[in-house]
Short mmCIF file of C-alpha atoms and ligand atoms in Angstrom, two decimals:
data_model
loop_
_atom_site.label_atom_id
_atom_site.label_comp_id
_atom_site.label_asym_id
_atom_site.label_seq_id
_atom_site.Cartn_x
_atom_site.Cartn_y
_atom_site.Cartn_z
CA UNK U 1 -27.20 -19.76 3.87
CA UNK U 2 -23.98 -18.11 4.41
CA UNK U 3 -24.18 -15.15 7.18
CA UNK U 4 -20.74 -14.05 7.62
CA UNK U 5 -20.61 -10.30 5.97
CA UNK U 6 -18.13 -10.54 2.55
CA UNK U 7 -14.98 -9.31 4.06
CA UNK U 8 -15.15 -11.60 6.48
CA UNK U 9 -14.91 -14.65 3.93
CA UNK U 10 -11.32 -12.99 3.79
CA UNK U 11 -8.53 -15.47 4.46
CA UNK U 12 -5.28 -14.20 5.90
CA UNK U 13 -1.86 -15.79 7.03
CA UNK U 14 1.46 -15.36 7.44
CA UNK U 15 4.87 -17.66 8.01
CA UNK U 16 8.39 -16.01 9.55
CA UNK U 17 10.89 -17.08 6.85
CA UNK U 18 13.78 -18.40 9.00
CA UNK U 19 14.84 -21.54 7.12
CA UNK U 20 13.86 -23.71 4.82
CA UNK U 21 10.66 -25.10 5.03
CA UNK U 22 9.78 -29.07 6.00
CA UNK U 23 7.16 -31.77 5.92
CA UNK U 24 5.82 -30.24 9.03
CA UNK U 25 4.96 -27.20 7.41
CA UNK U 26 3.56 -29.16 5.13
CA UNK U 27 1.32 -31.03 6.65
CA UNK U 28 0.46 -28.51 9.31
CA UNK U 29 -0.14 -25.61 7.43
CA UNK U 30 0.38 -25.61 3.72
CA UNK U 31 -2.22 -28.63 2.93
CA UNK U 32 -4.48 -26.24 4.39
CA UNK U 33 -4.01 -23.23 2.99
CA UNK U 34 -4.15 -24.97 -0.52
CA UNK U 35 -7.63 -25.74 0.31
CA UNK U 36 -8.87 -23.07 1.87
CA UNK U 37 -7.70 -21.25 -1.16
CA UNK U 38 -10.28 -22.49 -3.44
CA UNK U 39 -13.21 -21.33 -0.75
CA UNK U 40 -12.05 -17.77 0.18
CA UNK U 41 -10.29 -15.09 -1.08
CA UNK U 42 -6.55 -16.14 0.56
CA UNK U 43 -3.54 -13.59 0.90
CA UNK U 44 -1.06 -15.57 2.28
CA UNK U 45 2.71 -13.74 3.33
CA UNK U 46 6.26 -13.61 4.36
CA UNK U 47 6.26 -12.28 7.70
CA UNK U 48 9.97 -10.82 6.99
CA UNK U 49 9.31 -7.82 9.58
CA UNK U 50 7.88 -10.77 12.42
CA UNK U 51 11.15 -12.70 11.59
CA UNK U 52 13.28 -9.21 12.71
CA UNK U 53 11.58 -9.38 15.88
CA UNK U 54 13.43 -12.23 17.02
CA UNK U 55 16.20 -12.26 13.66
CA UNK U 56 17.43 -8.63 13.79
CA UNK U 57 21.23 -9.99 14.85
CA UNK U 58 21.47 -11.91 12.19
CA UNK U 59 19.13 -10.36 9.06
CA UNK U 60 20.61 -12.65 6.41
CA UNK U 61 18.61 -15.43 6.95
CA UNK U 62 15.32 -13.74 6.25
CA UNK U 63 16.24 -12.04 2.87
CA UNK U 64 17.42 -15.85 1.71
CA UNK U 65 14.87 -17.82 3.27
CA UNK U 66 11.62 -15.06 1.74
CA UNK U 67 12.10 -16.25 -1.58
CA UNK U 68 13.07 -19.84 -1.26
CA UNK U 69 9.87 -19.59 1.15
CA UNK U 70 7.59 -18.44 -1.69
CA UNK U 71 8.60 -21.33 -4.20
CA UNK U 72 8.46 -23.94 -1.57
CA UNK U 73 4.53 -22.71 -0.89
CA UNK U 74 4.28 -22.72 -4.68
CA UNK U 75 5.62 -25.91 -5.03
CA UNK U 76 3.21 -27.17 -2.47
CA UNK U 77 0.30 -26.00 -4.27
CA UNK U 78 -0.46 -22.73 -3.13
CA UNK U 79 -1.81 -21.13 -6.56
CA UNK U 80 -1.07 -17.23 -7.35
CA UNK U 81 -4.45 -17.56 -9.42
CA UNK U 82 -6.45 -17.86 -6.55
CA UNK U 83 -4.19 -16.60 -3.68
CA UNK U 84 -2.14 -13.25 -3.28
CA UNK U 85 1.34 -14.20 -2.02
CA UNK U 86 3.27 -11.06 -0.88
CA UNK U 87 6.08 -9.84 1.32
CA UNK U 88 5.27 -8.16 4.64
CA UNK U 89 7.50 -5.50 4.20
CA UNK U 90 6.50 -4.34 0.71
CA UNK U 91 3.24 -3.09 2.05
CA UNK U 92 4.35 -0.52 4.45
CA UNK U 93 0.56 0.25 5.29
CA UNK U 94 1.64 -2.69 7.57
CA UNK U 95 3.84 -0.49 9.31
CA UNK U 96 1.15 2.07 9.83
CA UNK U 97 -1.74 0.67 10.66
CA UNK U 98 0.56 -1.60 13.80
CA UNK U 99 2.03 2.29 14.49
CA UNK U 100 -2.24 3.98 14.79
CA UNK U 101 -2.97 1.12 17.00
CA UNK U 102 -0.11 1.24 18.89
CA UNK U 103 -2.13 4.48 20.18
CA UNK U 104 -4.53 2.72 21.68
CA UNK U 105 -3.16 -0.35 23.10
CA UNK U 106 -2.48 -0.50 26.70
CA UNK U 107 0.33 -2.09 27.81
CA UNK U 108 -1.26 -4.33 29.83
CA UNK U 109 -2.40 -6.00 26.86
CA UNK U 110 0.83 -6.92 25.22
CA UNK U 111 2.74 -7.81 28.29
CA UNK U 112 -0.26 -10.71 29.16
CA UNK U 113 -0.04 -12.15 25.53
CA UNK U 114 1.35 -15.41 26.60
CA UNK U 115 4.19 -15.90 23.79
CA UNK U 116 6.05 -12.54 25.24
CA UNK U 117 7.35 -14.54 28.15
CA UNK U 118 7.52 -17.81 27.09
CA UNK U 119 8.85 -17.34 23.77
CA UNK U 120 11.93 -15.09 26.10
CA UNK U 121 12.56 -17.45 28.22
CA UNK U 122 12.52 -20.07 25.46
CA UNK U 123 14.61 -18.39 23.69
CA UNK U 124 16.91 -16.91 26.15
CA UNK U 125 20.23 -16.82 24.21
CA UNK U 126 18.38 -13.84 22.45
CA UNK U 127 17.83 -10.18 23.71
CA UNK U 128 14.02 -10.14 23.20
CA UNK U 129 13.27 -7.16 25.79
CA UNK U 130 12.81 -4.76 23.23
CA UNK U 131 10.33 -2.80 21.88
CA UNK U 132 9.68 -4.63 18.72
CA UNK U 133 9.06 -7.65 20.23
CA UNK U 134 6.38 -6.83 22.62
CA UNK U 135 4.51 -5.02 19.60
CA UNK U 136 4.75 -8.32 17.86
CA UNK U 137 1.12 -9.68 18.12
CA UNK U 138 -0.29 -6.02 17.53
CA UNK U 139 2.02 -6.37 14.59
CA UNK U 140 0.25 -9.46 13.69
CA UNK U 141 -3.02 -7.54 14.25
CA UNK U 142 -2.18 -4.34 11.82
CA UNK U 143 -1.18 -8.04 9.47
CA UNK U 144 -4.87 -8.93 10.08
CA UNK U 145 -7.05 -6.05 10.27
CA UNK U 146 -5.46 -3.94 7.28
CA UNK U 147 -7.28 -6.87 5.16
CA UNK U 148 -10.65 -6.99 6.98
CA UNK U 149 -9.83 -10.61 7.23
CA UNK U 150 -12.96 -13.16 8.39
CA UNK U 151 -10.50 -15.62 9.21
CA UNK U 152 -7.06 -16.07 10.01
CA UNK U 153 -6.17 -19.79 10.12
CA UNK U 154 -3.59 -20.45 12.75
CA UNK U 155 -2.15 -23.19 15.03
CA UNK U 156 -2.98 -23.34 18.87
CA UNK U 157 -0.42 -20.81 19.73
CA UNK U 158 -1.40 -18.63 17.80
CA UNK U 159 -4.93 -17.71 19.16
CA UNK U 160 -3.83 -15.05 21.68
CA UNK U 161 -2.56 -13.21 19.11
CA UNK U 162 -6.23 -13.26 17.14
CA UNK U 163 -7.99 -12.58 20.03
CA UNK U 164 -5.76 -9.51 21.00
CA UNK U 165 -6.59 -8.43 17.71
CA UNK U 166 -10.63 -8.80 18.22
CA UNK U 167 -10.04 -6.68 21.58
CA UNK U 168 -7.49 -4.36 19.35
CA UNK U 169 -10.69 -3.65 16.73
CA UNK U 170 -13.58 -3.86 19.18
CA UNK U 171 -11.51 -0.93 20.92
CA UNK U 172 -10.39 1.56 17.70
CA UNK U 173 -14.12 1.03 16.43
CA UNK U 174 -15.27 2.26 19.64
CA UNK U 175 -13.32 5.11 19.82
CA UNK U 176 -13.13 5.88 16.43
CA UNK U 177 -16.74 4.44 15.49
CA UNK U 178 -18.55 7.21 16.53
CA UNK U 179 -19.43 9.99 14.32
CA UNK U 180 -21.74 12.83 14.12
CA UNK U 181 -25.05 12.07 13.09
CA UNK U 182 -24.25 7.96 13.10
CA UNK U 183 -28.04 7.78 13.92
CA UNK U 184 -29.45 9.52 11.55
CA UNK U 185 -27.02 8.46 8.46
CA UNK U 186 -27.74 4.82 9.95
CA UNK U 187 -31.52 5.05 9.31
CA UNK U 188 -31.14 7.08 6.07
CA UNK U 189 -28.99 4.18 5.27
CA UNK U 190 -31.90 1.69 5.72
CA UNK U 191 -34.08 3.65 4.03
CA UNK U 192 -31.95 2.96 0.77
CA UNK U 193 -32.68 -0.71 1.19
CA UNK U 194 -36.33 -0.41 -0.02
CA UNK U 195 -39.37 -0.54 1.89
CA UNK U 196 -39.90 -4.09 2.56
CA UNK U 197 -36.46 -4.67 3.05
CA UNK U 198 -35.84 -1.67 5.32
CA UNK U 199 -38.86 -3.10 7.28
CA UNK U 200 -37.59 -6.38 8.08
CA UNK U 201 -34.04 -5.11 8.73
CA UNK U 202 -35.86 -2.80 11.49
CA UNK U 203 -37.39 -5.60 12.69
CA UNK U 204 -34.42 -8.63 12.75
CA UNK U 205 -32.10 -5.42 14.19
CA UNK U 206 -34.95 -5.14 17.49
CA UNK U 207 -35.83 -8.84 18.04
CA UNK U 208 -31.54 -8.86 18.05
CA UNK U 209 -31.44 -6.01 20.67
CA UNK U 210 -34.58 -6.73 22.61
CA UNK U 211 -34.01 -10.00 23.06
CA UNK U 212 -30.71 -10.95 21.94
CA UNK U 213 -32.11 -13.06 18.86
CA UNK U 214 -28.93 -14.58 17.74
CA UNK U 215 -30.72 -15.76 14.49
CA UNK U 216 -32.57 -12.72 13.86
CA UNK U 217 -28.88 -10.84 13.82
CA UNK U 218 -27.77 -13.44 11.26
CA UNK U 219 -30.49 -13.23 8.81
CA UNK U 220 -30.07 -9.33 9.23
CA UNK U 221 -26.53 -9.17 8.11
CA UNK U 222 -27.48 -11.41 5.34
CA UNK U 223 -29.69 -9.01 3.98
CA UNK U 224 -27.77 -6.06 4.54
CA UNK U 225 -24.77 -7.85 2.44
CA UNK U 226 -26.79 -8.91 -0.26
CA UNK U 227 -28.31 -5.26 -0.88
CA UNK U 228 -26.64 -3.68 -4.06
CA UNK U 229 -27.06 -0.13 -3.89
CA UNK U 230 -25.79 0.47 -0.33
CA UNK U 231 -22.26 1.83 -0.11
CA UNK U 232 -19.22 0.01 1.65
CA UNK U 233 -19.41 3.04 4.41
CA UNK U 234 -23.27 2.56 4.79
CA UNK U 235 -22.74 -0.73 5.01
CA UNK U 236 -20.26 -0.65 8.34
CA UNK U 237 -21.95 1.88 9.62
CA UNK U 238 -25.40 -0.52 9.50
CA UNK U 239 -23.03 -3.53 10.61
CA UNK U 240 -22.41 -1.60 13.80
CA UNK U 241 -26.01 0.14 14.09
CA UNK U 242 -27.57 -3.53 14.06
CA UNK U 243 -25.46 -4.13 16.92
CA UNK U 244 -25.73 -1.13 18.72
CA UNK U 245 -22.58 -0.29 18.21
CA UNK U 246 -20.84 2.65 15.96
CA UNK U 247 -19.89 2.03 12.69
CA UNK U 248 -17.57 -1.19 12.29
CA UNK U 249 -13.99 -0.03 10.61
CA UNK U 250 -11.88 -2.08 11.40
CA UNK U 251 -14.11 -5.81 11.64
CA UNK U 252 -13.06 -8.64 14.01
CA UNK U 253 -11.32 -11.79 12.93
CA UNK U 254 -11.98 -15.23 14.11
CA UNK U 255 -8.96 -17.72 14.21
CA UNK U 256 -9.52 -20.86 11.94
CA UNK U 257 -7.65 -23.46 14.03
CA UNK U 258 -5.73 -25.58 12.45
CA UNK U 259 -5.59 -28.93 13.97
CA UNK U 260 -2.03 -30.32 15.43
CA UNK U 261 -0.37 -31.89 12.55
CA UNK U 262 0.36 -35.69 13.43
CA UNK U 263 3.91 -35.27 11.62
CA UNK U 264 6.05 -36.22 13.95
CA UNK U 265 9.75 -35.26 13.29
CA UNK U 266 12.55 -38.55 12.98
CA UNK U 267 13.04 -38.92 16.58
CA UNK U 268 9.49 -38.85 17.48
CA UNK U 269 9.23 -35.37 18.85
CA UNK U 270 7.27 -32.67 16.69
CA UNK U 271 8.69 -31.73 13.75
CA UNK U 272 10.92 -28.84 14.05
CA UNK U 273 13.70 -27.33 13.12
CA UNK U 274 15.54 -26.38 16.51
CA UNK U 275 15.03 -29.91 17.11
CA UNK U 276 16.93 -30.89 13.97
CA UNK U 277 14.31 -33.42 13.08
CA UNK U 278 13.24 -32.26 10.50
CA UNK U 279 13.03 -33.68 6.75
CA UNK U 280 12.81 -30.65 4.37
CA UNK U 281 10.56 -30.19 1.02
CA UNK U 282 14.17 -29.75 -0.52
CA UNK U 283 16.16 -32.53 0.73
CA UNK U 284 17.11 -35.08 -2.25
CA UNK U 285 15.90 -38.42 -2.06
CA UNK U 286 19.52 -39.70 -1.26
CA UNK U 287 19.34 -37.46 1.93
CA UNK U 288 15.60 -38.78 2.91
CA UNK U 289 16.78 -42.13 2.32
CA UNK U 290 20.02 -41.64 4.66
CA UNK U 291 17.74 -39.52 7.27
CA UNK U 292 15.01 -41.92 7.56
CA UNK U 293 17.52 -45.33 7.39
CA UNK U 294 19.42 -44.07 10.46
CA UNK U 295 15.52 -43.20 12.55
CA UNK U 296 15.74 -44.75 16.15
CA UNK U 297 13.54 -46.89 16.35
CA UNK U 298 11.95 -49.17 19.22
CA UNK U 299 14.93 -49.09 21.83
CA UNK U 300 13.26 -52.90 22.97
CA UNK U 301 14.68 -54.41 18.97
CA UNK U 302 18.37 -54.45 19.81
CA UNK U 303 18.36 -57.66 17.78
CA UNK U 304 16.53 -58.44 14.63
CA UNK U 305 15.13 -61.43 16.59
CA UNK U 306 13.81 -59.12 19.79
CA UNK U 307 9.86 -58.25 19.10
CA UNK U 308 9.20 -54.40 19.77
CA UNK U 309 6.43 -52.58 20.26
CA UNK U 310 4.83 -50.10 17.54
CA UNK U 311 3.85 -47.61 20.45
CA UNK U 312 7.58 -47.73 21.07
CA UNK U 313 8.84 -46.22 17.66
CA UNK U 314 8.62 -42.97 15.48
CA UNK U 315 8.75 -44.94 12.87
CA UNK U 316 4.98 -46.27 13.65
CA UNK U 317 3.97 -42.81 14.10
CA UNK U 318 5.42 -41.96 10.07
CA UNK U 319 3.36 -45.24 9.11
CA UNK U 320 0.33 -43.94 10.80
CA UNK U 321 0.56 -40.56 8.59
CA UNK U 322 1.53 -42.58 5.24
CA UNK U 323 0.35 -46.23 5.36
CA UNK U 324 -3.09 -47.95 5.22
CA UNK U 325 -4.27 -50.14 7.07
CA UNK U 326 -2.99 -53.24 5.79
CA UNK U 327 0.20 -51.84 5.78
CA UNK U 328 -0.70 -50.81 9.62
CA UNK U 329 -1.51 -54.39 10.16
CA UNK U 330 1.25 -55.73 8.35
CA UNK U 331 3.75 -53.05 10.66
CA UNK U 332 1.92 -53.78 14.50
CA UNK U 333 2.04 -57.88 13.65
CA UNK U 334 5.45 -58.00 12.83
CA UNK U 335 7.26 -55.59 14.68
CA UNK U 336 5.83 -57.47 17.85
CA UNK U 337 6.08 -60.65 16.66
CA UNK U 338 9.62 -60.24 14.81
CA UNK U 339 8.62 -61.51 12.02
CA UNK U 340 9.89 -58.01 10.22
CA UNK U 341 13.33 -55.92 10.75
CA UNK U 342 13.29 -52.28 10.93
CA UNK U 343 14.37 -52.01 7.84
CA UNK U 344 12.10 -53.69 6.37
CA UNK U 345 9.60 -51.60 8.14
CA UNK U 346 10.78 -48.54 6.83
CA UNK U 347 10.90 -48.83 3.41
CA UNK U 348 6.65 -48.13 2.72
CA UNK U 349 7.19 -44.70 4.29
CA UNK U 350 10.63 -44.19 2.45
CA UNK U 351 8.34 -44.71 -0.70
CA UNK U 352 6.00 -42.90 0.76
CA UNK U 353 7.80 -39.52 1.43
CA UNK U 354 9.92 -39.67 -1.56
CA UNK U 355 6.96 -40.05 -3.44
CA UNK U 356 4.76 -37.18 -1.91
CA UNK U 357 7.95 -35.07 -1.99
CA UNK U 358 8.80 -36.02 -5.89
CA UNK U 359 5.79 -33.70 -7.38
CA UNK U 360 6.60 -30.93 -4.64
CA UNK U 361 10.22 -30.81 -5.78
CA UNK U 362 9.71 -31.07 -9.39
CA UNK U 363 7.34 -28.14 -9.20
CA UNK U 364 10.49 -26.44 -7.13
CA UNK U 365 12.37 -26.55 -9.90
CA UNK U 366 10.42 -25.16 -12.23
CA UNK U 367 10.56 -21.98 -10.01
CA UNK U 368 13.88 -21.90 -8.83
CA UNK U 369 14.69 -22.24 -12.64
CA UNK U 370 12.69 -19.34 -13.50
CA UNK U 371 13.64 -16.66 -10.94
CA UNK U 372 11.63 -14.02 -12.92
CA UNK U 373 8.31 -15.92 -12.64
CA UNK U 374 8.81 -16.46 -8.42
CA UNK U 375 9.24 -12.02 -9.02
CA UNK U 376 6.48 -11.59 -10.81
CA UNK U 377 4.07 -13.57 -8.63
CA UNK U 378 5.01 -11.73 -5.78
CA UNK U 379 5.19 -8.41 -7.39
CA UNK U 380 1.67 -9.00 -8.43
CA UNK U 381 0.54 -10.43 -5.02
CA UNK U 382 2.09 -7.01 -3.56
CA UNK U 383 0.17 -4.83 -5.82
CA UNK U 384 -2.83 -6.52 -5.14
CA UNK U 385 -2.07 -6.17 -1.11
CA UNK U 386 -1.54 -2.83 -1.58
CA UNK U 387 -4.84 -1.97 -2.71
CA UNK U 388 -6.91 -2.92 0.12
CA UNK U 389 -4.63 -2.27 2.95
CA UNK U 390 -4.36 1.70 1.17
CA UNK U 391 -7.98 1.55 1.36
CA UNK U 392 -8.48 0.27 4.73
CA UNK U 393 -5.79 3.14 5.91
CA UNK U 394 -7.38 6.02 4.08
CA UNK U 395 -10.25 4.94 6.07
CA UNK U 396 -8.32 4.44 9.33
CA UNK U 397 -6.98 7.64 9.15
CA UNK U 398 -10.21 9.72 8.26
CA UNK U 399 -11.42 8.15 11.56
CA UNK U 400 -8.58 8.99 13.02
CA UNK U 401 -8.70 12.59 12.38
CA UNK U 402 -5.51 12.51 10.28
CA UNK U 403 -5.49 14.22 6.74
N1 LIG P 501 3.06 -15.01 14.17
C1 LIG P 501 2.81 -16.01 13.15
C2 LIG P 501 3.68 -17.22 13.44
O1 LIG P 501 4.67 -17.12 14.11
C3 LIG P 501 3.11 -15.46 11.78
C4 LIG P 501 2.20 -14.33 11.45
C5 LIG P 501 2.54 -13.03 11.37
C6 LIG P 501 0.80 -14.43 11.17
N2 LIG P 501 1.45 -12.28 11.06
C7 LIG P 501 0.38 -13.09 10.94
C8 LIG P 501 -0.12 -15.48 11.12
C9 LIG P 501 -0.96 -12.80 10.67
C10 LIG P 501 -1.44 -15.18 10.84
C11 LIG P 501 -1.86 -13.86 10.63
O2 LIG P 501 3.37 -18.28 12.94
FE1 SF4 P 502 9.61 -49.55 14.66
FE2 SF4 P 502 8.84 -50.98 12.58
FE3 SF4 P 502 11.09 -51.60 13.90
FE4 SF4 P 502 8.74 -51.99 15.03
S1 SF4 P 502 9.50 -52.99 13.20
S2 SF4 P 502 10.51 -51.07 15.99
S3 SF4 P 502 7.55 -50.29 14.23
S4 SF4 P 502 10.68 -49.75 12.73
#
């Protein structure tokens, strides 16, 4: 049985657009989002205002890279039936909502995340001791929490940021949780469930609080989401009463990790673009073919006649992503034994990638053919953004005692 309240089967996640994007986003993040897409209700967007944090010298790159971003996810499969793909900064309740929790954040907070300092001192031909940059992961928050998203999927260096955002929402629904009479609109509440039902909710929400019943809290929130004639306010403020808490506003996420993609870049290292390693969705097959031809390969094979060693080579690393095992076998016996060149070597993971790339790109083209379908995809996706996050602010700011 499924536990996790509605909103939380929410699925959000964002991408900087600051070039074009490559088999590493690919295989690290796209692949996934296609399938989460057809489990949850996905908004996936172009984090054009994260991108100024670190951009803001040189803008240009974000306005061309936003839509080029888009068709590249489209062309990889993400599906504006079953996702909404928008732009960051055409939902200013964005804006807001990172501006109302700015209220409440301490300092403290920000200045511990651990990609303020290392992403400066990575990154130290940029000025990033400003402002905007030390908001960025309660930026990322307002991203997450103006959705009610369950689950943000995200790689390892991201999860600071999600848990900020937990301690963000556990901290605005405790100050602005409580209202008067939360008691006594909690149990009228309850009393709307029906008698039987109302019983057992009492009785799952004291096993939970008298003895921590981790089960009993689960089968609780079950039954409280599956009730019909409850309202969306009753229903947070019973969320938080079960817990013995105040009514839940803003609900907190849990990152969905996404595991280390094994796509290595052509020299080895992790795909990436400041690495220049990189083998973009776009590139033609005449420029995968010249990329992946000139790969280093095992140092050891200075002559076709030298044996190598697999362990030795990105090249092994490209067959282990691509190739079966045969292949595998075919690659380990006779790169040590010389009885195969590099070139030879390569060419199953030339097919390879050209061939996984071929539908991508054709798909590309469609799109960057049709300029007006790319707009109205993301027009849509922004309208349909729009809607929740001006929900979740008119809420946000009733609790907030504004208007
Ligand atoms: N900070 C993320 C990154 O650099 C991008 C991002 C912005 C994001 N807002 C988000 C990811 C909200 C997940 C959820 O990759
Ligand atoms: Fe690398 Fe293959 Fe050459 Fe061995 S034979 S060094 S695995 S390219």
């Amino acid at each position: 049985m499924n536990t996790v309240p509605a909103q939380h089967q929410r699925v959000l996640s964002g991408m900087r657009p600051t070039g074009l994007l490559h088999l590493g986003h690919y295989h690290g993040v796209l692949k996934n989002w296609v399938n989460l897409q057809h489990e949850y209700e996905c908004f996936f967007f172009v984090a054009d205002w994260h991108a100024l944090t670190t951009e803001y010298e040189n803008p240009g790159i974000i306005a061309e890279s936003s839509n080029d971003m888009v068709i590249d996810w489209l062309a990889a499969g993400v599906s504006p039936g079953a996702s909404k793909i928008f732009i960051q900064s055409r939902v200013p309740e964005h804006a807001e909502l990172h501006l109302l929790l700015s209220m409440i954040t301490p300092l403290g907070w920000l200045e511990r995340v651990p990609t303020f300092k290392d992403q400066q001192a990575k990154l130290k031909e940029k000025d990033l001791a400003t402002y905007g940059f030390l908001g960025y992961p309660l930026l990322q928050s307002a991203d997450i929490l103006v959705y009610k998203a369950g689950q943000v999927p995200v790689g390892e260096d991201q999860v600071a940021h999600v848990e900020l955002t937990r301690e963000v929402a556990r901290r605005f629904n405790h100050i602005y949780g409580r209202e008067i009479g939360f008691e006594e609109k909690a149990e009228s509440a309850i009393s709307k469930m029906g008698k039987k039902n109302a019983k057992m909710f009492r009785e799952y929400r004291k096993s939970y609080q008298e003895q921590g019943d981790a089960q009993a809290l689960d089968v609780a929130r079950a039954l409280l989401e599956s009730q019909q004639n409850i309202s969306i306010g009753d229903k947070e403020r019973l969320f938080g009463y079960l817990e013995g808490a105040g009514k839940i506003i803003l609900p907190e996420p849990k990152a969905l990790l996404t595991k280390a993609s094994k796509m290595p870049g052509l020299d080895g290292q992790k795909m990436s673009k400041s690495y220049r390693n990189t083998i973009a969705l776009r590139d033609s097959t005449d420029d995968i073919e010249k990329k992946m031809r000139t790969m280093p390969t095992d140092p050891a094979r200075v002559r076709r006649t030298d044996p190598g060693d697999p362990k030795n080579c990105p090249v092994w690393q490209f067959h282990e992503v691509y190739s079966d095992e045969q292949t595998c076998e075919w690659v380990q016996e006779g790169c040590k034994s010389a009885g195969i060149g590099c070139v030879e070597c390569k060419q199953p993971v030339i097919d390879a990638v050209i061939a996984e790339l071929k539908p991508i790109q054709e798909r590309a083209k469609e799109y960057i053919d049709d300029p007006s379908a790319v707009k109205a995809i993301v027009d849509e996706g922004c309208e349909a953004a729009r809607d929740v996050a001006r929900d979740t602010l008119e809420e946000v700011r009733k609790a907030m005692g504004l208007g």
